[in-house]
Coordinates of C-alpha atoms and ligand atoms in Angstrom, one line a residue:
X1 CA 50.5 42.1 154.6
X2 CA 50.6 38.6 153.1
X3 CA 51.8 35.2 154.6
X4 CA 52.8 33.5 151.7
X5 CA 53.5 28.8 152.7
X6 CA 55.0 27.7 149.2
X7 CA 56.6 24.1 148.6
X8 CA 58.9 26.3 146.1
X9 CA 58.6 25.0 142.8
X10 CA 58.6 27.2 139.1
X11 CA 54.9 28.6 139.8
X12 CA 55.2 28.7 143.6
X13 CA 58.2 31.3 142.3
X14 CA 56.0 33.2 139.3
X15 CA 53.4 32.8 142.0
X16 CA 55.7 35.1 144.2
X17 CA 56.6 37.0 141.6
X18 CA 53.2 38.3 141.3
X19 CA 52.5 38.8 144.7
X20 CA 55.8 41.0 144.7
X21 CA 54.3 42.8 141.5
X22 CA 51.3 43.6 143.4
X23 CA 50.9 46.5 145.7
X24 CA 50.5 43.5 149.0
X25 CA 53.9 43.6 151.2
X26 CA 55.0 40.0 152.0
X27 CA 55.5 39.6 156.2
X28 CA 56.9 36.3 155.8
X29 CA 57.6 33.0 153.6
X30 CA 57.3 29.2 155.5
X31 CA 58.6 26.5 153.5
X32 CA 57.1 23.1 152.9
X33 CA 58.0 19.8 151.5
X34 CA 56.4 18.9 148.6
X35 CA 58.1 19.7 144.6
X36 CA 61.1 18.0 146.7
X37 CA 62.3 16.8 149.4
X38 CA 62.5 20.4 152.4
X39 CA 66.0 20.6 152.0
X40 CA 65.7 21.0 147.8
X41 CA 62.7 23.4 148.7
X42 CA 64.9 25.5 151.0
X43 CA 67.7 25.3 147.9
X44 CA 65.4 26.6 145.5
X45 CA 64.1 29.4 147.6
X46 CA 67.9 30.4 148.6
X47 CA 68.5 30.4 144.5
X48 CA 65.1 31.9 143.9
X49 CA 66.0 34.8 146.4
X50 CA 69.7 35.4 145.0
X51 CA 68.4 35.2 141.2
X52 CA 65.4 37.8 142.1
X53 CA 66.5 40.1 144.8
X54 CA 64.1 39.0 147.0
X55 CA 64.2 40.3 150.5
X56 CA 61.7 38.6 152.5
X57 CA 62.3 36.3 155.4
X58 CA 62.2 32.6 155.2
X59 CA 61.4 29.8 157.4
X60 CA 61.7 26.2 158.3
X61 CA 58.5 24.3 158.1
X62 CA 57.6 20.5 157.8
X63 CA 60.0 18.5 156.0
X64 CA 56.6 15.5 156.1
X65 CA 53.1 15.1 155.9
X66 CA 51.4 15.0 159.3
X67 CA 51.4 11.5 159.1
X68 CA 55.1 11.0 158.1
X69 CA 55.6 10.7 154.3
X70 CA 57.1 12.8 151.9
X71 CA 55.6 12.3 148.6
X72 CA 57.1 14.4 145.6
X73 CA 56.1 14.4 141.7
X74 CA 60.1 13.6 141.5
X75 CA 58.8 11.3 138.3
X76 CA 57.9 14.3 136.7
X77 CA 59.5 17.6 137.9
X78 CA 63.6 15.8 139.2
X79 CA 65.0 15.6 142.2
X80 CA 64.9 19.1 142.7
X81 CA 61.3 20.1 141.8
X82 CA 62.2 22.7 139.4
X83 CA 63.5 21.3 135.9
X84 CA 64.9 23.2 133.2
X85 CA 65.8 23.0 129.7
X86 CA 69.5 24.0 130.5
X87 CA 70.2 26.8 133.0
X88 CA 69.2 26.0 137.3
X89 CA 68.5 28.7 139.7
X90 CA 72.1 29.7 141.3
X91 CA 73.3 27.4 143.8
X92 CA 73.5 29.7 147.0
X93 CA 73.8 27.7 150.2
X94 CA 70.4 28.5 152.3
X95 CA 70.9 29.8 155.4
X96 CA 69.8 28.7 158.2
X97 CA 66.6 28.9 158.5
X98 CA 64.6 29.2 162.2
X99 CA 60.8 27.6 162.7
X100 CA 58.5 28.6 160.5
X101 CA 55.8 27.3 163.3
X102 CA 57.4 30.0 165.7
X103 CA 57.8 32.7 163.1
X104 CA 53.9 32.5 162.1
X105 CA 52.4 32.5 165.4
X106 CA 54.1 35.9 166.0
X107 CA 53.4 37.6 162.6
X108 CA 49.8 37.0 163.7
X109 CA 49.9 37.8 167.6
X110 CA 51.6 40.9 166.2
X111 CA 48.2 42.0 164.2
X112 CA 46.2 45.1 164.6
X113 CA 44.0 43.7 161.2
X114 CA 43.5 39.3 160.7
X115 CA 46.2 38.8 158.0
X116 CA 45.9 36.7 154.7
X117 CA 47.5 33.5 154.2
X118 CA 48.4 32.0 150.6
X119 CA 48.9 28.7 150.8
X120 CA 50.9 27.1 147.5
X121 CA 52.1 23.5 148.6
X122 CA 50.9 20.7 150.6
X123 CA 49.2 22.1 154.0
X124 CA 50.8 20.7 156.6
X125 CA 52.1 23.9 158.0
X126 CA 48.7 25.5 158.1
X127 CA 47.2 22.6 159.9
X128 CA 49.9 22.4 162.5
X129 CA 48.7 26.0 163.1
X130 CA 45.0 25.5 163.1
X131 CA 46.0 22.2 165.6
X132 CA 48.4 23.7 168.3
X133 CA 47.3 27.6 167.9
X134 CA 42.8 27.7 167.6
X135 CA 42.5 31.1 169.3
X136 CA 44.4 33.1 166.4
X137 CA 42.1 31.9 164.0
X138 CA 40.3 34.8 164.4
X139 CA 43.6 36.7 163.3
X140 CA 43.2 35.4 159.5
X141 CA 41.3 36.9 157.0
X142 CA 41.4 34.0 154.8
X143 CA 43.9 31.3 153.4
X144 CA 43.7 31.2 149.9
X145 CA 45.3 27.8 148.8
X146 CA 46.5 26.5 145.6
X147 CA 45.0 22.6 145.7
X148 CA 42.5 19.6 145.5
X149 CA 40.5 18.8 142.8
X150 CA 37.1 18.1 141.5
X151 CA 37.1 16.2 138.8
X152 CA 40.5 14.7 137.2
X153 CA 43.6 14.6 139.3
X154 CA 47.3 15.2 138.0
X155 CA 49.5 13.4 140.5
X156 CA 46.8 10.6 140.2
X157 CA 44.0 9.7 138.1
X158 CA 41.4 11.0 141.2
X159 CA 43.9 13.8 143.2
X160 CA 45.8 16.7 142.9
X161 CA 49.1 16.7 144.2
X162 CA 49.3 19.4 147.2
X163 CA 46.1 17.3 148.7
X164 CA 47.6 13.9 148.2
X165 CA 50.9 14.9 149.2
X166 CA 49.2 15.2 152.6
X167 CA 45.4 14.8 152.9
X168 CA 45.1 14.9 156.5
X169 CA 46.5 18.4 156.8
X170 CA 43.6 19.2 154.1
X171 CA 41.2 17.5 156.8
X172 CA 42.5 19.2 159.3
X173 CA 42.1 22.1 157.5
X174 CA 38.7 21.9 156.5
X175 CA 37.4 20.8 160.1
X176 CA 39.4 24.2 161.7
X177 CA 37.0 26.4 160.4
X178 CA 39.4 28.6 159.0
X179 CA 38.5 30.9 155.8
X180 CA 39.5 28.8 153.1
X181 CA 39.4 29.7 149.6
X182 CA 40.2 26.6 147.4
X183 CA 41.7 27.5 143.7
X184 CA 42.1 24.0 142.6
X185 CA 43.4 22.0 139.2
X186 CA 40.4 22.6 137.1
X187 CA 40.2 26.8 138.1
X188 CA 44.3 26.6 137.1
X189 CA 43.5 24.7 133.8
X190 CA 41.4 27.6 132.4
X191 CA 44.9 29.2 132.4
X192 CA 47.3 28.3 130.4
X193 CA 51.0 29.3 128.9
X194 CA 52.6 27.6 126.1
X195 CA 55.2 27.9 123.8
X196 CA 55.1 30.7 122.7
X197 CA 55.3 33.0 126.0
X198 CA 58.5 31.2 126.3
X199 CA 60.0 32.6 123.0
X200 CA 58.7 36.1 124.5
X201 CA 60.7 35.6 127.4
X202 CA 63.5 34.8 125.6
X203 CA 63.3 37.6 123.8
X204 CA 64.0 39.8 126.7
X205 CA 67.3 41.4 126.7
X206 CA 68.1 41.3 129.9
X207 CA 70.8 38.6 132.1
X208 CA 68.2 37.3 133.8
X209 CA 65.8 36.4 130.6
X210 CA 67.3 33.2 129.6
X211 CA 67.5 31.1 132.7
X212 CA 63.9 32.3 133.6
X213 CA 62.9 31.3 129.8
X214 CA 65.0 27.7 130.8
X215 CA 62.8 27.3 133.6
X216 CA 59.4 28.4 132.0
X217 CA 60.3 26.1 128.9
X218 CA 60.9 23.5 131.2
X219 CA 57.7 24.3 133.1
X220 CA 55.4 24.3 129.6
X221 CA 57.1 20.6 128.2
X222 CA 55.4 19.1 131.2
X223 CA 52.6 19.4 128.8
X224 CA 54.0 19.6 125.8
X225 CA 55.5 15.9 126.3
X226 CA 52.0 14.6 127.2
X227 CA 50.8 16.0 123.6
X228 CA 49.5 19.0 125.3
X229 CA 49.7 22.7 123.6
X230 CA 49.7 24.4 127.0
X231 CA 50.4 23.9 130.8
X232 CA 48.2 25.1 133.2
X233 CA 49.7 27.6 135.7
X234 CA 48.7 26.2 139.0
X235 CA 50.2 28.5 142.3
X236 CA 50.1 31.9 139.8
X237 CA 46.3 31.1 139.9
X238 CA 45.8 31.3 143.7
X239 CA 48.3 34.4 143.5
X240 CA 45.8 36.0 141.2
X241 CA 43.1 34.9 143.9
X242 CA 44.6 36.9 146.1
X243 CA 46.1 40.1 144.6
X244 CA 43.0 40.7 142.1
X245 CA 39.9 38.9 143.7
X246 CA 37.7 40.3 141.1
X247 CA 38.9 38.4 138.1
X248 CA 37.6 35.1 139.5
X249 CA 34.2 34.1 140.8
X250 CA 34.0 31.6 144.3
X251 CA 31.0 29.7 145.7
X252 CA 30.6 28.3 148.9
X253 CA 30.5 24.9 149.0
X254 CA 31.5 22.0 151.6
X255 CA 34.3 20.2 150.3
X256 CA 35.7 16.8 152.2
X257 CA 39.2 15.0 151.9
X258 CA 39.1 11.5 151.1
X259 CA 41.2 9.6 152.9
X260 CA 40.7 6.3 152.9
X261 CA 40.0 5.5 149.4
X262 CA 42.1 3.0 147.8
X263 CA 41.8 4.9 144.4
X264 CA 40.9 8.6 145.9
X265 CA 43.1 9.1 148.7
X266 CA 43.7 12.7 148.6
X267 CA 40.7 13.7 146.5
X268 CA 38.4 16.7 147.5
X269 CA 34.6 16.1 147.4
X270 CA 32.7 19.4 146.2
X271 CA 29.1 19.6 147.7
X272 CA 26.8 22.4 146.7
X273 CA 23.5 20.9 147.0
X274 CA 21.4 22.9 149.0
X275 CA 21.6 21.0 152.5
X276 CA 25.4 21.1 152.3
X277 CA 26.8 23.2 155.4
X278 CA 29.4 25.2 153.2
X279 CA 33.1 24.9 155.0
X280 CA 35.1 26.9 151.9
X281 CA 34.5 28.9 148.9
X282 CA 35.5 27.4 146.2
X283 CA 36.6 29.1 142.6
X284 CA 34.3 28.6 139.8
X285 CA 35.6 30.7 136.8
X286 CA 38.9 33.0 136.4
X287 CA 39.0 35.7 134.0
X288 CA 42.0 34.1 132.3
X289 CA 43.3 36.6 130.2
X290 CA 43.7 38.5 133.3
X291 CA 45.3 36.0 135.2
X292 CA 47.9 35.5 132.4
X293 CA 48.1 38.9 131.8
X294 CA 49.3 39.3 135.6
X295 CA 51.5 35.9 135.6
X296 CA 53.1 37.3 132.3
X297 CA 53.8 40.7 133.1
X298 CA 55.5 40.0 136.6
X299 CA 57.6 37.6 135.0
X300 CA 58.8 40.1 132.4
X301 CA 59.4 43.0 135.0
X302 CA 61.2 40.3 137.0
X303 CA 63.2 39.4 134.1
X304 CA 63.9 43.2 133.0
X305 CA 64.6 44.3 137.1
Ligands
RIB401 O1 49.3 20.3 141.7 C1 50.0 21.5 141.6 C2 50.6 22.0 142.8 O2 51.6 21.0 143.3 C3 51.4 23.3 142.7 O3 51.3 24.0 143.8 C4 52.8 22.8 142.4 O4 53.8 23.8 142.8 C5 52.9 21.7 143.4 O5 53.1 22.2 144.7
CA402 CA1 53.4 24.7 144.9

């Protein structure tokens, strides 16, 4: 069983896709703030849900960073986190939807074997759980997350957006001792889709093909605008990480949060010299073909379904 914390945007979706693709049952999704504001996030996974036939439950986590903002890439992704080149996820109105804090603790009190966690959005609700709830630590195999980065940032020139978004959940984090596996911006950007998987999608004869091929497009002129011939696919990365671990390689290393920097606020620091205490493993090489060939495939069979 998988945990899966997603601040719902396009590849937190593929991302779920996949995992749904894969053979791993999903006990349980929490939602964060983060592509939007909580209340677009919990939108988008009521739409996501309707469009895909998901069954999972869903849950109410923090609407703010530990320290109270609520910084989203609106500039670059709209006020609702998923932009498209002409058809939107349908507009269902989400449920109501009961603590995600609440709903967590008892997936993993309820345990036999530690669970995994993966971890697609800013990380407040993991270091809530880390902070109120140390003794079921030992009840997680390992949160793989989707963030941080070690050299070039992409919400700013030094940090990656699910980090900045709220760097002292990534402290918090990091100091809990909990399994982390870090798949961060420069892992994602040795994968990449581009124009022309969205003509393949579009392709697809099937109702659901041309929203999904909207979204993708939509997705893909992120970099396409910034004179880019591909977009890396961030959250389908750490989904890889978890359903096919042997397509990428990790290293231990001890990574710190900046968070004082004027400039670096919410950049990770990578140590691997030989007297650094390692406190993650962090992924040094995907086997990208793989991991498109996985992102790809899921989003055809969820296109077809
Ligand atoms: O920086 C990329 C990350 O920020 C992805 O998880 C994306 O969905 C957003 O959450
Ligand atoms: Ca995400």
């Amino acid at each position: 069983m998988v945990w899966i914390d997603t601040d719902m945007g396009f590849d937190d979706m593929l991302a779920i896709m996949m995992v749904t693709a894969s053979s791993r049952d999903i006990a349980g999704v929490s939602l964060v703030f983060g592509n939007a504001p909580l209340e677009e996030v919990r939108g988008n996974a009521a739409g996501a849900a309707g469009l895909l036939g998901w069954r999972f439950p869903f849950f109410g986590g923090a609407d703010a960073a530990i320290l109270g903002s609520v910084e989203t890439p609106a500039h670059v992704l709209g006020p609702t986190g998923i932009p498209t080149r002409g058809k939107s996820l349908p507009k269902v109105p989400p449920a109501p939807l009961s603590s995600a804090f609440v709903a967590l603790t008892s997936w993993l009190e309820g345990l036999d074997a530690p669970g995994e966690i993966l971890a697609l959005g800013p990380l407040t609700n993991i270091a809530i759980l880390a902070l109120a709830r140390p003794d079921l630590k030992p009840k997680i195999s390992r949160v793989t997350w989707m963030g941080g980065g070690a050299t070039r940032g992409n919400h700013t020139a030094s940090a990656e957006f699910n980090a900045y978004a709220d760097p002292e959940a990534v402290a918090i984090v990091l100091a809990s001792g909990l399994p982390l596996r870090v798949v961060d911006l420069d892992l994602c950007r040795q994968v990449q889709v581009g124009p022309e998987d969205v003509d393949a999608l579009q392709a697809v004869a099937s109702p659901k093909a041309p929203l999904l091929a909207d979204l993708l497009g939509a997705y893909v002129d992120i970099a396409l605008h910034r004179g880019r011939p591909g977009m890396a696919l961030y959250d389908p990365t750490a989904a890889a990480a978890l359903v096919a671990p042997d397509a990428f390689v990790f290293e231990p290393a001890r990574v710190t949060m900046e968070l004082a920097g004027t400039h670096t606020r919410g950049r990770t620091v990578v140590d691997q010299r030989p007297q650094a205490a390692p406190n993650a493993e962090w992924g040094m090489k995907a086997d990208a073909a793989r991991v498109r060939a996985l992102a790809l495939d899921a989003l055809m069979e969820a296109a077809r379904a």
